[in-house]
Amino acid sequence: MNEKKYDVAILGGGPGGYPAAIKLAQSGKKVALIEAKAVGGTCLNRGCIPTKTLIANADILHTIRKAKEFGIDVKEVSVDFTKMAEQKDTTVTKLKASLEGLIVSNGIDIIRGFGKFVSPNELKVMGQDNLLIKADAIIIATGTEPKEIAAFAFDGKFIHSSTTILELQTLPKSIAIVGGGVIGCEFASLYAELGVTVTVIEALPRLIPLECETLSAFLAKSFQKRGLNVMTGAMVSSIQKNSQGISIQLKDGKTVDADCALVAIGRSCNTIGIGLEQAGIAVDKAGMIAIDEHMRTAVPGIYAIGDITGKAMYAHVATHQGIVAAEDILGHTLHMNYDAVPGVIFTSPEIASVGMSLATALQRGYQATRTTYPFQALGKAQAAKQTDGFAQIVIDETTGQILGAQVAGHEASNLIAPMVTVIANELTIGCIPETIHAHPTMQEVWMESALIAQGIPLHYPPIKKRG
Ligand code: NAI
């Protein structure tokens, strides 16, 4: 087997691995990026990009359906899902080609194959390329796969993972979605918009249980208004296939029938079978690798980034971790601020948050309070007929520091951005009204909410003093 020596080898070319490779190569390091499937990883090939392409199509459909409210008469609307799926694939292919070009133009060697540690500084790659790679530093960025449960194993036909569901060329008439987390709710929202009968089955008492309760309640209400069947506190025990499709058995004895199921109950780490034992790296029960604030593992010269580190499972977290690891290799220090990580759920309406919820802030011992402002009171929301939503700010009452922000409704994915900057820079509530917000925009929701927090609301009735 041929051998090749690099300064840094990166195992996994997803949104964690490739930005680290680019950063290192731009600083003069000789870098190998080892990828078994396709560059871009889950995000580009089986996650963020294909789903958001389909969601963009569904959003257009939603707007057309609302056209009448704006005095626009649209005669007939029909969905060609096969074309939508084709367009999604074209988007992914185009982005993948430009990403490959970008990586290569930075002088990085893409090594195509499955890499495995044979020692702490050697990786054996098998596949299209067969090589023994020696490197002074190695970054593990192998990501996660949809979690599979033996009682309802994926078959790609009746029982789908979030990967195989993206391969569908035609729409089912009905779908049961097991798991009301981020993936489950995004697909539920998408399929309902496209006219599929959707049932969401979530084991815990509320949808998106990792988000704050007000966001969960808003999403559940909006799903119900749109005709989705939401079952919470409902644990799936098995899924049977039958001549009509599938039948889901719940622990309480109820059944749910549908054409097919999507199982979205979390993700499993790709840390098995990559020779971690040869490198001396241990994983926990969930297969995650412990890291320090510089992304270093317990073995000198080996770093881990992305989903396998057990932090927030977001592409943007993996990217930032990749930059932190690369900077450490280059002898510089950067930090991750996990308290200033935006989370966006691309449902319709969208959900977004950053920092602490009120419950978390109180649990952590802050004397915290929360103010809320409804979209309904915003001129821009009225003009655009996007009044269903709200924004809230969580504040430390003793210092005025903003601890968290949540927003639900139209454009929440973009609305959260200024609050990420606010929290990352530990700003206080007074900074928001001191900043001039363009009018009329949805961004004014933060200014109005901050004015309420200060007890001096502008476009909101006066707040009665307590006592
Ligand atoms: P998740 O952890 O968000 O949700 C899984 C849900 O399944 C949980 O609420 C859990 O209670 C439920 N569940 C587990 N077993 C069940 C059973 N037998 N019956 C009924 N319900 C059951 O995991 P998900 O949705 O698979 O997403 C994986 C990761 O990917 C998340 O960390 C998410 O943040 C990330 N992601 C982020 C996206 C974004 O940023 N927009 C998009 C897609 C995924």
XYZ file of C-alpha atoms and ligand atoms in Angstrom:
511
model
C 0.000 0.000 0.000
C 1.293 3.462 -0.924
C 2.137 5.853 1.886
C 1.745 9.624 1.962
C 2.809 12.096 4.638
C 0.724 15.196 5.571
C 0.847 17.905 8.224
C -2.834 17.331 8.968
C -5.293 14.588 7.961
C -9.014 15.187 8.417
C -11.345 12.224 8.608
C -14.680 13.376 7.180
C -15.413 16.089 4.605
C -18.636 17.522 6.061
C -19.297 21.054 7.364
C -16.849 20.371 10.218
C -14.010 18.807 8.235
C -13.768 20.874 5.052
C -13.685 24.370 6.672
C -10.883 23.113 8.978
C -9.040 21.812 5.892
C -9.389 25.164 4.100
C -8.239 27.137 7.160
C -5.153 24.918 7.564
C -4.289 24.901 3.860
C -4.599 28.704 3.684
C -2.028 28.855 6.497
C 0.449 26.731 4.550
C -0.273 23.257 5.932
C -0.274 20.175 3.712
C -3.747 18.728 4.246
C -5.519 15.468 3.335
C -9.327 15.453 3.494
C -10.534 11.849 3.674
C -14.148 11.252 2.604
C -15.879 7.885 2.085
C -19.055 9.233 0.426
C -19.280 12.822 -0.851
C -17.782 16.132 0.282
C -20.277 18.311 2.102
C -21.317 15.429 4.373
C -24.820 15.028 5.769
C -25.577 18.755 5.551
C -25.057 19.111 1.805
C -25.985 15.619 0.628
C -28.606 14.246 3.023
C -29.634 17.065 5.359
C -29.790 20.849 5.415
C -29.515 21.607 1.690
C -31.852 18.993 0.133
C -34.489 19.533 2.842
C -34.310 23.319 2.615
C -34.621 23.101 -1.188
C -37.855 21.135 -0.816
C -39.032 23.489 1.943
C -38.388 26.491 -0.348
C -40.721 24.840 -2.902
C -43.369 24.263 -0.237
C -43.059 27.908 0.878
C -43.876 29.063 -2.657
C -46.925 26.832 -2.660
C -47.956 28.308 0.708
C -47.624 31.858 -0.661
C -49.668 30.993 -3.765
C -52.387 29.531 -1.558
C -52.481 32.789 0.429
C -52.601 34.897 -2.759
C -56.359 35.481 -2.495
C -55.865 37.364 0.803
C -53.755 39.876 -1.182
C -56.341 40.258 -3.920
C -54.532 37.953 -6.341
C -56.634 35.275 -7.955
C -54.701 32.147 -8.881
C -56.837 29.758 -10.889
C -55.235 26.358 -10.490
C -52.242 25.064 -8.542
C -50.782 21.602 -8.814
C -47.654 20.009 -7.384
C -45.212 18.019 -9.507
C -43.200 16.356 -6.760
C -40.990 14.438 -9.207
C -39.818 17.800 -10.622
C -39.300 19.175 -7.118
C -37.165 16.140 -6.241
C -35.185 16.569 -9.464
C -34.597 20.237 -8.712
C -33.427 19.340 -5.184
C -30.885 16.885 -6.651
C -29.677 19.502 -9.146
C -29.111 22.001 -6.322
C -27.081 19.446 -4.344
C -25.029 18.392 -7.405
C -24.247 22.002 -8.293
C -23.177 22.908 -4.748
C -21.115 19.718 -4.441
C -19.205 20.472 -7.644
C -18.393 24.008 -6.516
C -17.383 22.787 -3.054
C -14.991 20.205 -4.582
C -13.538 22.948 -6.755
C -13.086 25.184 -3.719
C -11.316 22.453 -1.733
C -8.991 21.549 -4.604
C -8.273 25.226 -5.380
C -6.969 25.525 -1.801
C -4.385 22.828 -2.565
C -6.068 20.197 -0.370
C -5.851 16.524 -1.402
C -9.281 14.861 -1.352
C -8.673 11.187 -0.513
C -11.715 9.139 -1.513
C -12.279 6.128 0.694
C -13.067 4.902 4.209
C -10.352 5.892 6.689
C -9.428 3.920 9.788
C -6.801 4.573 12.468
C -3.985 2.012 12.547
C -1.972 4.037 15.080
C -2.365 7.503 16.703
C -0.800 9.190 13.658
C -1.671 6.820 10.811
C -4.892 6.259 8.875
C -5.442 3.448 6.392
C -7.814 4.491 3.595
C -9.668 1.869 1.536
C -11.944 2.628 -1.407
C -11.460 4.563 -4.619
C -8.094 5.569 -3.139
C -6.044 3.040 -1.177
C -3.393 4.720 0.914
C -1.636 4.753 4.244
C -1.687 8.328 5.480
C 0.747 9.552 8.114
C 0.006 12.924 9.718
C 1.346 15.087 12.539
C -2.212 15.979 13.530
C -5.535 14.282 12.805
C -9.030 15.766 13.100
C -11.918 13.304 13.449
C -15.060 14.753 11.837
C -17.050 11.637 10.977
C -20.526 12.912 11.916
C -23.679 10.935 12.629
C -26.247 8.707 10.897
C -30.002 8.398 11.573
C -30.541 6.291 14.692
C -32.050 2.910 13.879
C -34.110 0.770 16.267
C -34.250 -2.994 15.680
C -38.025 -3.104 16.302
C -38.537 -0.799 13.317
C -35.461 -1.071 11.157
C -35.253 1.142 8.037
C -36.152 -0.579 4.756
C -36.122 2.526 2.543
C -39.608 1.674 1.264
C -42.130 1.639 4.095
C -39.917 2.633 7.014
C -37.719 5.569 6.109
C -34.800 7.335 7.698
C -34.257 11.052 7.033
C -31.790 9.891 4.336
C -34.001 7.477 2.383
C -37.063 9.745 2.551
C -35.097 12.263 0.489
C -34.832 9.682 -2.308
C -38.626 9.529 -2.846
C -39.714 10.562 -6.338
C -43.445 10.541 -5.576
C -45.411 11.636 -2.546
C -47.164 9.165 -0.250
C -50.835 9.918 0.531
C -50.155 9.612 4.241
C -47.122 9.430 6.496
C -46.590 8.718 10.191
C -43.558 10.468 11.635
C -41.985 8.855 14.679
C -40.206 11.561 16.688
C -41.411 15.126 17.103
C -37.917 16.627 17.306
C -36.258 18.894 14.764
C -36.149 16.459 11.833
C -39.611 15.021 12.505
C -41.245 18.464 12.674
C -39.458 19.835 9.589
C -40.603 16.868 7.474
C -44.095 16.979 9.022
C -44.470 20.632 8.057
C -43.093 20.058 4.543
C -45.263 17.033 3.762
C -48.421 18.635 5.159
C -47.874 21.661 2.900
C -47.554 19.318 -0.086
C -50.930 17.756 0.734
C -49.854 14.562 2.522
C -51.873 13.454 5.583
C -49.377 13.670 8.452
C -49.364 12.170 11.948
C -46.503 13.080 14.300
C -45.864 10.705 17.200
C -43.668 12.070 19.990
C -42.802 10.116 23.149
C -42.318 13.170 25.377
C -45.190 15.453 26.456
C -44.445 18.111 23.800
C -43.039 18.657 20.288
C -39.444 19.946 19.944
C -38.880 19.113 23.625
C -35.397 20.645 23.693
C -36.797 24.100 22.911
C -38.658 26.277 25.422
C -42.303 25.434 26.184
C -43.777 28.538 24.535
C -42.170 27.555 21.212
C -43.409 23.954 21.516
C -46.942 25.133 22.298
C -46.912 27.571 19.346
C -45.717 24.885 16.915
C -48.249 22.301 18.164
C -51.067 24.850 17.799
C -50.003 25.861 14.323
C -49.638 22.188 13.251
C -53.147 21.491 14.555
C -54.535 24.539 12.712
C -52.961 23.214 9.520
C -54.646 19.821 10.044
C -51.674 17.737 11.152
C -52.411 15.042 13.696
C -50.061 15.545 16.655
C -49.758 12.797 19.274
C -47.533 13.621 22.242
C -46.704 11.374 25.214
C -47.074 8.535 22.696
C -44.318 5.922 22.586
C -43.978 3.719 19.518
C -43.308 0.081 20.314
C -43.365 -1.543 16.858
C -44.211 -0.973 13.194
C -45.880 -3.701 11.101
C -45.978 -3.719 7.316
C -49.279 -4.691 5.676
C -50.900 -4.599 2.234
C -51.944 -0.944 2.747
C -48.582 0.306 4.025
C -47.677 0.318 7.685
C -49.399 0.085 11.046
C -47.720 1.610 14.081
C -48.366 0.128 17.515
C -48.107 2.501 20.439
C -47.248 1.420 23.995
C -50.761 2.444 25.165
C -52.342 -0.023 22.696
C -53.422 2.556 20.058
C -52.456 2.109 16.406
C -51.660 4.592 13.636
C -51.957 3.527 9.983
C -50.228 5.246 7.074
C -48.659 4.571 3.670
C -45.189 4.806 5.193
C -43.269 5.965 8.250
C -40.348 8.295 8.813
C -38.371 7.424 11.923
C -36.536 10.505 13.257
C -35.597 9.680 16.828
C -32.094 11.105 16.943
C -28.735 10.285 15.373
C -25.933 7.767 16.110
C -22.236 8.651 16.064
C -19.983 7.379 13.271
C -17.273 6.417 15.729
C -17.571 2.629 15.443
C -15.283 0.831 12.976
C -12.838 3.719 12.511
C -10.095 2.129 14.634
C -10.352 4.524 17.588
C -8.968 1.785 19.831
C -5.746 1.757 17.725
C -5.425 5.474 18.415
C -6.156 5.081 22.140
C -9.359 7.136 22.000
C -12.327 6.152 24.147
C -15.986 6.890 23.417
C -18.864 7.177 25.873
C -22.043 5.033 25.854
C -23.514 7.169 23.066
C -20.333 6.782 20.968
C -19.249 10.386 21.580
C -15.652 11.551 21.949
C -14.719 13.815 24.876
C -12.907 17.028 23.906
C -11.485 20.050 25.668
C -12.185 23.678 24.729
C -9.589 23.482 21.920
C -11.280 20.359 20.429
C -8.346 18.221 21.609
C -9.101 14.612 22.532
C -7.222 12.829 25.322
C -4.582 11.752 22.748
C -2.049 14.467 21.811
C -2.329 15.507 18.162
C -5.845 14.095 17.701
C -8.852 16.420 17.600
C -12.593 15.738 17.299
C -15.266 18.093 15.959
C -18.939 18.082 14.967
C -21.827 15.832 16.000
C -19.501 13.175 17.517
C -18.461 15.612 20.277
C -21.935 15.570 21.812
C -22.383 19.351 21.778
C -25.155 20.940 19.694
C -25.789 18.889 16.531
C -25.693 21.749 14.013
C -23.617 22.185 10.867
C -22.650 25.688 12.026
C -21.356 24.337 15.351
C -19.256 21.734 13.506
C -17.834 24.470 11.246
C -16.865 26.688 14.161
C -15.365 23.743 16.045
C -13.351 22.929 12.901
C -11.928 26.462 12.868
C -11.131 26.266 16.611
C -9.266 22.945 16.052
C -7.414 24.317 13.013
C -6.353 27.440 14.949
C -5.077 25.271 17.800
C -2.962 23.262 15.329
C -1.648 26.582 13.992
C -0.732 27.658 17.527
C -3.547 30.160 18.054
C -6.375 30.117 20.575
C -10.055 30.444 19.710
C -13.015 29.433 21.839
C -16.464 27.980 21.315
C -19.271 29.852 23.026
C -21.999 27.219 23.226
C -24.288 29.798 24.889
C -24.403 31.813 21.666
C -25.359 29.083 19.187
C -28.457 29.800 17.098
C -30.885 26.960 16.582
C -33.368 27.155 13.724
C -36.235 24.808 12.944
C -37.417 25.246 9.360
C -41.060 24.452 9.933
C -43.850 26.667 8.685
C -43.927 28.910 10.667
C -40.230 28.861 11.527
C -38.830 28.571 15.058
C -35.477 29.972 16.207
C -33.668 30.445 19.470
C -30.328 31.363 20.980
C -28.982 31.159 24.500
C -31.103 30.271 27.503
C -34.819 29.769 27.811
C -36.442 31.298 30.909
C -36.604 27.833 32.529
C -32.890 27.184 31.905
C -31.909 30.623 33.190
C -33.896 30.091 36.413
C -32.434 26.599 36.792
C -28.936 28.049 36.455
C -29.682 30.425 39.329
C -30.253 33.684 37.440
C -32.913 36.105 38.646
C -34.369 35.972 35.177
C -37.417 37.445 33.541
C -38.892 37.294 30.015
C -40.714 39.755 27.783
C -42.749 38.865 24.730
C -43.900 40.933 21.768
C -46.497 39.652 19.279
C -45.940 39.951 15.517
C -49.537 41.208 15.352
C -48.458 44.586 16.726
C -45.849 45.133 13.981
C -46.711 47.245 10.940
C -44.588 45.093 8.621
C -46.228 41.882 9.871
C -49.654 43.394 9.192
C -48.624 44.556 5.713
C -47.225 41.138 4.819
C -50.087 39.286 6.565
C -47.555 37.440 8.718
C -49.063 38.189 12.120
C -48.860 34.678 13.541
C -45.770 34.726 15.727
C -43.903 36.379 18.574
C -40.448 37.119 19.894
C -39.282 36.923 23.476
C -36.157 38.003 25.337
C -34.811 36.412 28.529
C -33.032 38.922 30.765
C -30.978 38.775 33.949
C -32.915 41.252 36.144
C -29.913 42.064 38.316
C -27.548 43.122 35.507
C -29.850 43.620 32.520
C -27.744 41.122 30.514
C -29.616 39.337 27.749
C -29.404 35.601 28.389
C -31.556 34.215 25.617
C -33.983 34.989 22.813
C -36.653 32.974 21.060
C -38.746 33.757 18.009
C -41.553 31.903 16.265
C -43.104 32.880 12.954
C -42.288 34.273 9.532
C -38.541 34.708 8.852
C -37.574 33.516 12.368
C -34.440 31.961 10.818
C -33.182 35.451 9.858
C -34.707 37.321 12.788
C -32.569 35.444 15.314
C -29.254 36.718 13.852
C -28.937 40.075 15.716
C -29.725 38.349 19.004
C -26.843 35.914 18.454
C -24.501 38.913 18.208
C -26.126 40.463 21.295
C -25.620 37.296 23.358
C -22.133 36.523 22.024
C -21.097 40.033 23.092
C -22.879 39.854 26.462
C -24.905 43.006 25.756
C -27.554 44.349 28.108
C -31.204 45.092 27.335
C -30.618 48.869 27.004
C -28.430 48.314 23.910
C -31.388 47.218 21.801
C -33.589 50.362 21.936
C -30.413 52.483 21.634
C -29.850 50.820 18.265
C -31.901 52.326 15.442
C -34.060 49.663 13.809
C -35.273 50.200 10.246
C -39.007 50.739 9.898
C -41.104 48.928 8.844
C -39.287 45.636 9.416
C -39.867 42.455 11.363
C -36.592 43.237 13.238
C -38.512 45.900 15.202
C -39.915 43.016 17.240
C -36.684 43.031 19.311
C -36.806 46.785 19.931
C -40.453 46.657 21.030
C -39.787 43.657 23.250
C -36.781 45.395 24.854
C -38.875 48.521 25.518
C -41.437 46.353 27.311
C -38.600 44.853 29.380
C -37.576 48.384 30.386
C -41.172 49.205 31.354
C -41.473 51.872 28.612
C -43.391 50.150 25.784
C -43.947 52.143 22.597
C -46.405 50.283 20.390
C -47.943 48.347 23.270
C -50.315 49.347 26.086
C -48.667 50.788 29.223
C -47.561 48.140 31.687
C -49.297 48.414 35.072
C -46.873 48.607 37.990
C -47.105 45.658 40.381
C -48.467 46.232 43.921
P -34.219 14.945 18.152
O -33.445 14.463 19.313
O -34.336 16.398 17.885
O -35.729 14.376 18.233
C -36.045 13.019 18.346
C -37.367 12.882 19.077
O -37.817 11.527 18.989
C -37.269 13.223 20.561
O -38.146 14.288 20.844
C -37.675 11.912 21.251
O -38.407 12.116 22.428
C -38.502 11.195 20.189
N -38.563 9.717 20.309
C -37.529 8.875 20.568
N -37.966 7.586 20.564
C -39.297 7.612 20.291
C -40.300 6.609 20.140
N -40.038 5.312 20.232
N -41.578 6.991 19.880
C -41.865 8.321 19.737
N -40.936 9.311 19.864
C -39.660 8.970 20.128
O -33.607 14.160 16.887
P -33.845 14.370 15.334
O -35.109 15.106 15.070
O -33.692 13.012 14.753
O -32.626 15.303 14.894
C -31.265 14.880 15.113
C -30.326 16.051 15.286
O -30.150 16.706 14.050
C -30.845 17.071 16.295
O -29.842 17.341 17.242
C -31.125 18.285 15.465
O -30.836 19.495 16.144
C -30.219 18.110 14.234
N -30.870 18.745 13.081
C -30.880 20.103 12.988
C -31.559 20.728 11.960
C -31.588 22.219 11.901
O -30.696 22.861 12.419
N -32.612 22.824 11.298
C -32.275 19.975 10.922
C -32.216 18.555 11.139
C -31.528 17.989 12.170
